[in-house]
Amino acid sequence: MLLKGAEIARYLARPDPSRPGVLIYGQDAMRVALKRAEVVRALTGEKADEEMRLTRMPGAGLKKDPAQLIDAVREVGFFPGPRVVVVEDTPDLATDAIRDALTGWRQGDAVIVVTAASLSKSSSLRRLFETHGQAVTAPIYDDPPSEDEIGRWLADAGLREVPRDAMRELGLLARALDPGDLRQTVEKIGLYKYQDPAPLTVEEIAMLAPATIEADLDELIHTVAERREADFGPLMRRIEQQGIAPVTLCIGALRHFRTLHLAAADPAGPGVALARARPPVFGPRRDRMTRQAQSWGMGPLEEAVSLLLSTDMTLRSASRAPQMPLVERALLRLAMKPRGRR
């Protein structure tokens, strides 16, 4: 049975223990590992490892010793309860051994959870599970976790009622982070809100989310975009002391002003445009950048992007001009740009 779309997340959260096996495969090893852990926990509960109801083996070893899988599946555990055998990083060479184990599987045997990297349509392992009458195939794509999936993670972390605006922000965050980082962020939110009856807020999510770029560099670019000339000098000295490369600083500023320009040009408004950006801008940072885009307007933002592009090209050319002073001069010109010119 081949799962598709939303069926994948729903099944792996509540797998059928009467089916002999499930194949989880995908290009992103972290996403596959998270789904594997989820399905194993759903099948066996929290204490399977310590109660010796969980067996792991590398798929590459099954070619030489196929009997080890059948033995593990039929083994009678010392502790009562459902058992799982996890076969990890499985190549096509292990297909025959897994076929034998699925063919001989009986109710009461351990469920076989097989994981693999990306598999082509011609993969014998993939064909085995897709054409098997009872086994399940769950391809894992690089899509961000769905709202239902995030909701389950929040419930596991002790948060069962989350306001709509907070769920919307978590959805934006899911597009910016990989699933492992997002899951850790949700767990951190659960610890932060432990025994706190107040609803989860957008500001709390932004505070607990991992920083996407270095904090001082981010603040310096915001200072330029907000044209706070008086604050520019001290922040620039801190950036220099940290040893950040001039090209890195220029690229960060260029990316920021390009985002502002696209936001200012969007007919739906800067706030909507920033939420749709890749990666999306969320929480108080989105509000801050919305105000920046509205303050500058399209014309001045085009000039700012042009200036930063010219600076970046100079940095990458054979010019002997001092690089950090070159970037500092361009940023200072932007920070000193008069307001109101559209």
CSV table of C-alpha atoms in Angstrom, one decimal, residues 13-283:
chain,number,residue,atom,x,y,z
A,13,ALA,CA,1.2,8.9,13.8
A,14,ARG,CA,-1.2,6.0,14.3
A,15,PRO,CA,0.2,2.9,12.4
A,16,ASP,CA,-1.8,-0.3,12.1
A,17,PRO,CA,0.0,-3.0,14.2
A,18,SER,CA,-1.7,-5.7,12.2
A,19,ARG,CA,0.4,-4.9,9.1
A,20,PRO,CA,3.7,-6.6,8.8
A,21,GLY,CA,5.9,-3.7,7.8
A,22,VAL,CA,6.4,-0.1,6.7
A,23,LEU,CA,9.0,1.4,4.4
A,24,ILE,CA,9.9,5.0,5.2
A,25,TYR,CA,12.3,6.6,2.6
A,26,GLY,CA,13.3,10.0,1.5
A,27,GLN,CA,16.2,12.3,0.5
A,28,ASP,CA,16.4,14.1,3.9
A,29,ALA,CA,17.8,11.8,6.5
A,30,MET,CA,16.6,13.9,9.4
A,31,ARG,CA,13.0,13.9,8.2
A,32,VAL,CA,13.1,10.1,7.7
A,33,ALA,CA,14.6,9.7,11.2
A,34,LEU,CA,11.9,11.8,12.8
A,35,LYS,CA,9.1,9.7,11.0
A,36,ARG,CA,10.8,6.5,12.0
A,37,ALA,CA,11.0,7.5,15.7
A,38,GLU,CA,7.3,8.6,15.5
A,39,VAL,CA,6.0,5.3,14.1
A,40,VAL,CA,8.1,3.2,16.5
A,41,ARG,CA,6.9,5.2,19.5
A,42,ALA,CA,3.3,4.8,18.2
A,43,LEU,CA,3.7,1.0,17.8
A,44,THR,CA,5.6,0.2,21.0
A,45,GLY,CA,5.1,3.1,23.5
A,46,GLU,CA,7.8,5.0,25.4
A,47,LYS,CA,9.7,2.1,27.1
A,48,ALA,CA,10.3,-0.3,24.2
A,49,ASP,CA,14.1,0.2,24.3
A,50,GLU,CA,14.6,-0.5,28.0
A,51,GLU,CA,12.1,-3.4,27.9
A,52,MET,CA,14.0,-4.9,24.9
A,53,ARG,CA,11.0,-4.8,22.6
A,54,LEU,CA,13.0,-2.8,20.0
A,55,THR,CA,15.7,-4.4,17.7
A,56,ARG,CA,17.8,-2.3,15.3
A,57,MET,CA,20.0,-3.6,12.5
A,58,PRO,CA,21.7,-2.1,9.5
A,59,GLY,CA,20.1,-3.0,6.2
A,60,ALA,CA,23.5,-3.4,4.5
A,61,GLY,CA,24.2,-6.5,6.6
A,62,LEU,CA,21.1,-8.4,5.4
A,63,LYS,CA,22.7,-9.5,2.2
A,64,LYS,CA,25.3,-11.6,4.0
A,65,ASP,CA,23.0,-12.8,6.9
A,66,PRO,CA,19.3,-12.6,5.8
A,67,ALA,CA,18.3,-15.0,8.6
A,68,GLN,CA,19.0,-12.4,11.3
A,69,LEU,CA,15.9,-10.4,10.3
A,70,ILE,CA,13.6,-13.4,10.4
A,71,ASP,CA,15.0,-14.4,13.8
A,72,ALA,CA,14.5,-10.9,15.2
A,73,VAL,CA,10.9,-10.7,13.9
A,74,ARG,CA,9.9,-14.1,15.4
A,75,GLU,CA,11.9,-13.7,18.7
A,76,VAL,CA,9.8,-14.0,21.8
A,77,GLY,CA,10.4,-11.0,24.1
A,78,PHE,CA,11.1,-11.3,27.8
A,79,PHE,CA,8.7,-8.4,28.5
A,80,PRO,CA,5.1,-8.4,27.3
A,81,GLY,CA,4.0,-5.9,24.7
A,82,PRO,CA,4.3,-5.1,20.9
A,83,ARG,CA,7.7,-5.4,19.3
A,84,VAL,CA,9.4,-3.6,16.4
A,85,VAL,CA,12.5,-4.4,14.3
A,86,VAL,CA,14.0,-1.4,12.7
A,87,VAL,CA,16.1,-1.9,9.6
A,88,GLU,CA,18.1,1.2,8.9
A,89,ASP,CA,19.8,2.7,5.8
A,90,THR,CA,18.5,-0.2,3.7
A,91,PRO,CA,19.9,-0.8,0.1
A,92,ASP,CA,18.2,-2.7,-2.6
A,93,LEU,CA,20.6,-5.6,-1.9
A,94,ALA,CA,18.5,-6.3,1.2
A,95,THR,CA,15.2,-6.8,-0.7
A,96,ASP,CA,15.3,-10.6,-0.8
A,97,ALA,CA,15.8,-10.8,2.9
A,98,ILE,CA,13.0,-8.4,3.7
A,99,ARG,CA,10.7,-10.2,1.2
A,100,ASP,CA,11.3,-13.5,3.1
A,101,ALA,CA,10.6,-11.8,6.4
A,102,LEU,CA,7.3,-10.2,5.1
A,103,THR,CA,6.2,-13.5,3.5
A,104,GLY,CA,6.6,-15.5,6.7
A,105,TRP,CA,5.2,-12.8,9.0
A,106,ARG,CA,2.4,-13.8,11.4
A,107,GLN,CA,0.2,-11.9,13.8
A,108,GLY,CA,2.2,-11.4,17.0
A,109,ASP,CA,5.5,-11.1,15.2
A,110,ALA,CA,7.5,-7.8,15.5
A,111,VAL,CA,6.5,-5.2,13.0
A,112,ILE,CA,9.3,-4.4,10.5
A,113,VAL,CA,10.1,-0.7,10.1
A,114,VAL,CA,12.5,-0.2,7.1
A,115,THR,CA,14.2,3.1,6.4
A,116,ALA,CA,16.1,4.1,3.3
A,117,ALA,CA,17.4,7.1,1.4
A,118,SER,CA,15.8,8.3,-1.8
A,119,LEU,CA,14.6,5.4,-3.9
A,120,SER,CA,13.9,5.5,-7.6
A,121,LYS,CA,10.8,4.0,-9.2
A,122,SER,CA,12.9,1.1,-10.4
A,123,SER,CA,14.1,0.3,-6.8
A,124,SER,CA,13.4,-3.4,-6.0
A,125,LEU,CA,12.9,-2.4,-2.3
A,126,ARG,CA,10.3,0.2,-3.2
A,127,ARG,CA,8.5,-2.1,-5.6
A,128,LEU,CA,8.4,-4.8,-2.9
A,129,PHE,CA,6.5,-2.6,-0.4
A,130,GLU,CA,4.3,-0.9,-3.0
A,131,THR,CA,3.0,-4.2,-4.5
A,132,HIS,CA,2.8,-6.1,-1.2
A,133,GLY,CA,-0.8,-6.7,-0.1
A,134,GLN,CA,-0.3,-5.7,3.5
A,135,ALA,CA,3.0,-3.7,3.9
A,136,VAL,CA,2.9,0.1,3.8
A,137,THR,CA,5.1,2.5,1.8
A,138,ALA,CA,5.6,6.1,3.2
A,139,PRO,CA,7.7,8.4,1.0
A,140,ILE,CA,8.9,11.4,2.9
A,141,TYR,CA,9.2,14.6,0.8
A,142,ASP,CA,10.9,17.9,1.7
A,143,ASP,CA,7.6,19.6,2.4
A,144,PRO,CA,7.3,21.5,5.7
A,145,PRO,CA,5.3,19.8,8.5
A,146,SER,CA,1.5,20.3,8.2
A,147,GLU,CA,-0.6,22.1,10.7
A,148,ASP,CA,-2.0,18.8,12.0
A,149,GLU,CA,1.5,17.5,12.5
A,150,ILE,CA,2.6,20.6,14.4
A,151,GLY,CA,-0.5,20.3,16.5
A,152,ARG,CA,0.4,16.8,17.5
A,153,TRP,CA,3.9,18.0,18.5
A,154,LEU,CA,2.4,20.8,20.5
A,155,ALA,CA,0.0,18.3,22.3
A,156,ASP,CA,3.0,16.0,23.1
A,157,ALA,CA,4.7,19.1,24.6
A,158,GLY,CA,1.6,19.8,26.8
A,159,LEU,CA,0.0,22.6,24.6
A,160,ARG,CA,-3.4,21.5,23.4
A,161,GLU,CA,-5.1,24.8,22.8
A,162,VAL,CA,-3.0,27.2,20.7
A,163,PRO,CA,-4.5,30.5,19.4
A,164,ARG,CA,-4.9,30.8,15.6
A,165,ASP,CA,-2.3,33.6,15.2
A,166,ALA,CA,0.3,31.4,17.1
A,167,MET,CA,-0.4,28.4,14.9
A,168,ARG,CA,-0.1,30.6,11.8
A,169,GLU,CA,3.4,31.8,13.1
A,170,LEU,CA,4.4,28.2,13.7
A,171,GLY,CA,3.4,27.4,10.2
A,172,LEU,CA,5.6,30.1,8.9
A,173,LEU,CA,8.4,28.9,11.1
A,174,ALA,CA,8.0,25.4,9.7
A,175,ARG,CA,8.9,26.8,6.3
A,176,ALA,CA,12.1,28.4,7.6
A,177,LEU,CA,13.5,25.6,9.7
A,178,ASP,CA,14.2,21.9,9.0
A,179,PRO,CA,11.8,19.5,10.9
A,180,GLY,CA,14.4,18.6,13.5
A,181,ASP,CA,15.0,22.2,14.5
A,182,LEU,CA,11.2,22.9,14.5
A,183,ARG,CA,10.5,19.8,16.7
A,184,GLN,CA,13.2,21.0,19.2
A,185,THR,CA,11.7,24.5,19.1
A,186,VAL,CA,8.2,23.1,19.9
A,187,GLU,CA,9.7,21.1,22.8
A,188,LYS,CA,11.4,24.3,24.1
A,189,ILE,CA,8.1,26.1,23.9
A,190,GLY,CA,6.4,23.3,25.9
A,191,LEU,CA,9.0,23.7,28.6
A,192,TYR,CA,8.7,27.5,28.6
A,193,LYS,CA,4.9,27.3,28.9
A,194,TYR,CA,4.9,24.5,31.5
A,195,GLN,CA,2.1,25.3,34.0
A,196,ASP,CA,1.5,28.7,32.3
A,197,PRO,CA,-2.2,29.1,31.7
A,198,ALA,CA,-1.8,32.1,29.4
A,199,PRO,CA,-2.2,31.4,25.7
A,200,LEU,CA,0.9,31.0,23.6
A,201,THR,CA,1.8,34.3,21.9
A,202,VAL,CA,3.5,35.3,18.7
A,203,GLU,CA,6.1,37.2,20.7
A,204,GLU,CA,7.0,34.0,22.7
A,205,ILE,CA,7.4,32.0,19.6
A,206,ALA,CA,9.8,34.6,18.1
A,207,MET,CA,11.7,34.7,21.4
A,208,LEU,CA,12.2,30.9,21.5
A,209,ALA,CA,12.8,30.3,17.8
A,210,PRO,CA,16.5,29.8,16.8
A,211,ALA,CA,18.2,32.8,15.3
A,212,THR,CA,18.7,32.5,11.5
A,213,ILE,CA,21.6,34.9,11.3
A,214,GLU,CA,24.1,36.3,13.8
A,215,ALA,CA,22.3,38.7,16.2
A,216,ASP,CA,24.7,41.7,15.9
A,217,LEU,CA,24.8,41.5,12.2
A,218,ASP,CA,21.0,41.4,12.0
A,219,GLU,CA,20.7,44.4,14.3
A,220,LEU,CA,23.1,46.4,12.3
A,221,ILE,CA,21.1,45.8,9.1
A,222,HIS,CA,17.9,46.8,10.9
A,223,THR,CA,19.6,49.9,12.1
A,224,VAL,CA,20.5,50.8,8.5
A,225,ALA,CA,17.0,50.0,7.3
A,226,GLU,CA,15.5,52.2,10.0
A,227,ARG,CA,18.0,54.9,9.3
A,228,ARG,CA,19.2,55.2,12.8
A,229,GLU,CA,22.4,56.9,12.0
A,230,ALA,CA,23.4,57.6,15.6
A,231,ASP,CA,23.4,53.8,16.5
A,232,PHE,CA,25.3,52.8,13.4
A,233,GLY,CA,28.9,53.5,14.5
A,234,PRO,CA,28.9,51.5,17.8
A,235,LEU,CA,27.3,48.5,16.1
A,236,MET,CA,29.7,48.7,13.2
A,237,ARG,CA,32.7,48.6,15.6
A,238,ARG,CA,31.2,45.4,17.2
A,239,ILE,CA,30.8,43.8,13.8
A,240,GLU,CA,34.4,44.5,13.0
A,241,GLN,CA,35.6,43.1,16.3
A,242,GLN,CA,33.8,39.8,15.6
A,243,GLY,CA,35.7,39.4,12.4
A,244,ILE,CA,32.7,39.1,10.1
A,245,ALA,CA,33.9,39.3,6.5
A,246,PRO,CA,32.9,42.4,4.5
A,247,VAL,CA,31.3,40.2,1.8
A,248,THR,CA,29.2,38.5,4.4
A,249,LEU,CA,28.0,41.8,5.7
A,250,CYS,CA,27.3,43.1,2.2
A,251,ILE,CA,25.3,40.0,1.2
A,252,GLY,CA,23.3,40.2,4.4
A,253,ALA,CA,22.3,43.8,3.7
A,254,LEU,CA,21.6,43.1,0.1
A,255,ARG,CA,19.3,40.2,0.9
A,256,HIS,CA,17.5,42.3,3.5
A,257,PHE,CA,16.9,45.3,1.1
A,258,ARG,CA,15.9,43.0,-1.7
A,259,THR,CA,13.2,41.5,0.6
A,260,LEU,CA,12.0,45.0,1.6
A,261,HIS,CA,11.9,45.9,-2.1
A,262,LEU,CA,9.8,42.8,-3.0
A,263,ALA,CA,7.5,43.5,0.0
A,264,ALA,CA,7.0,47.2,-1.0
A,265,ALA,CA,6.2,46.1,-4.6
A,266,ASP,CA,3.6,43.5,-3.6
A,267,PRO,CA,-0.1,44.6,-4.3
A,268,ALA,CA,-1.2,42.6,-1.3
A,269,GLY,CA,1.0,44.8,1.0
A,270,PRO,CA,4.3,44.3,2.7
A,271,GLY,CA,3.0,42.2,5.6
A,272,VAL,CA,1.5,39.6,3.3
A,273,ALA,CA,4.5,39.6,1.0
A,274,LEU,CA,6.9,39.0,4.0
A,275,ALA,CA,4.8,36.1,5.2
A,276,ARG,CA,5.0,34.5,1.7
A,277,ALA,CA,8.8,35.1,1.4
A,278,ARG,CA,11.3,32.2,1.2
A,279,PRO,CA,12.2,31.8,4.0
A,280,PRO,CA,9.2,33.5,5.5
A,281,VAL,CA,9.5,36.4,7.9
A,282,PHE,CA,7.5,35.9,11.1
A,283,GLY,CA,6.5,37.5,14.4
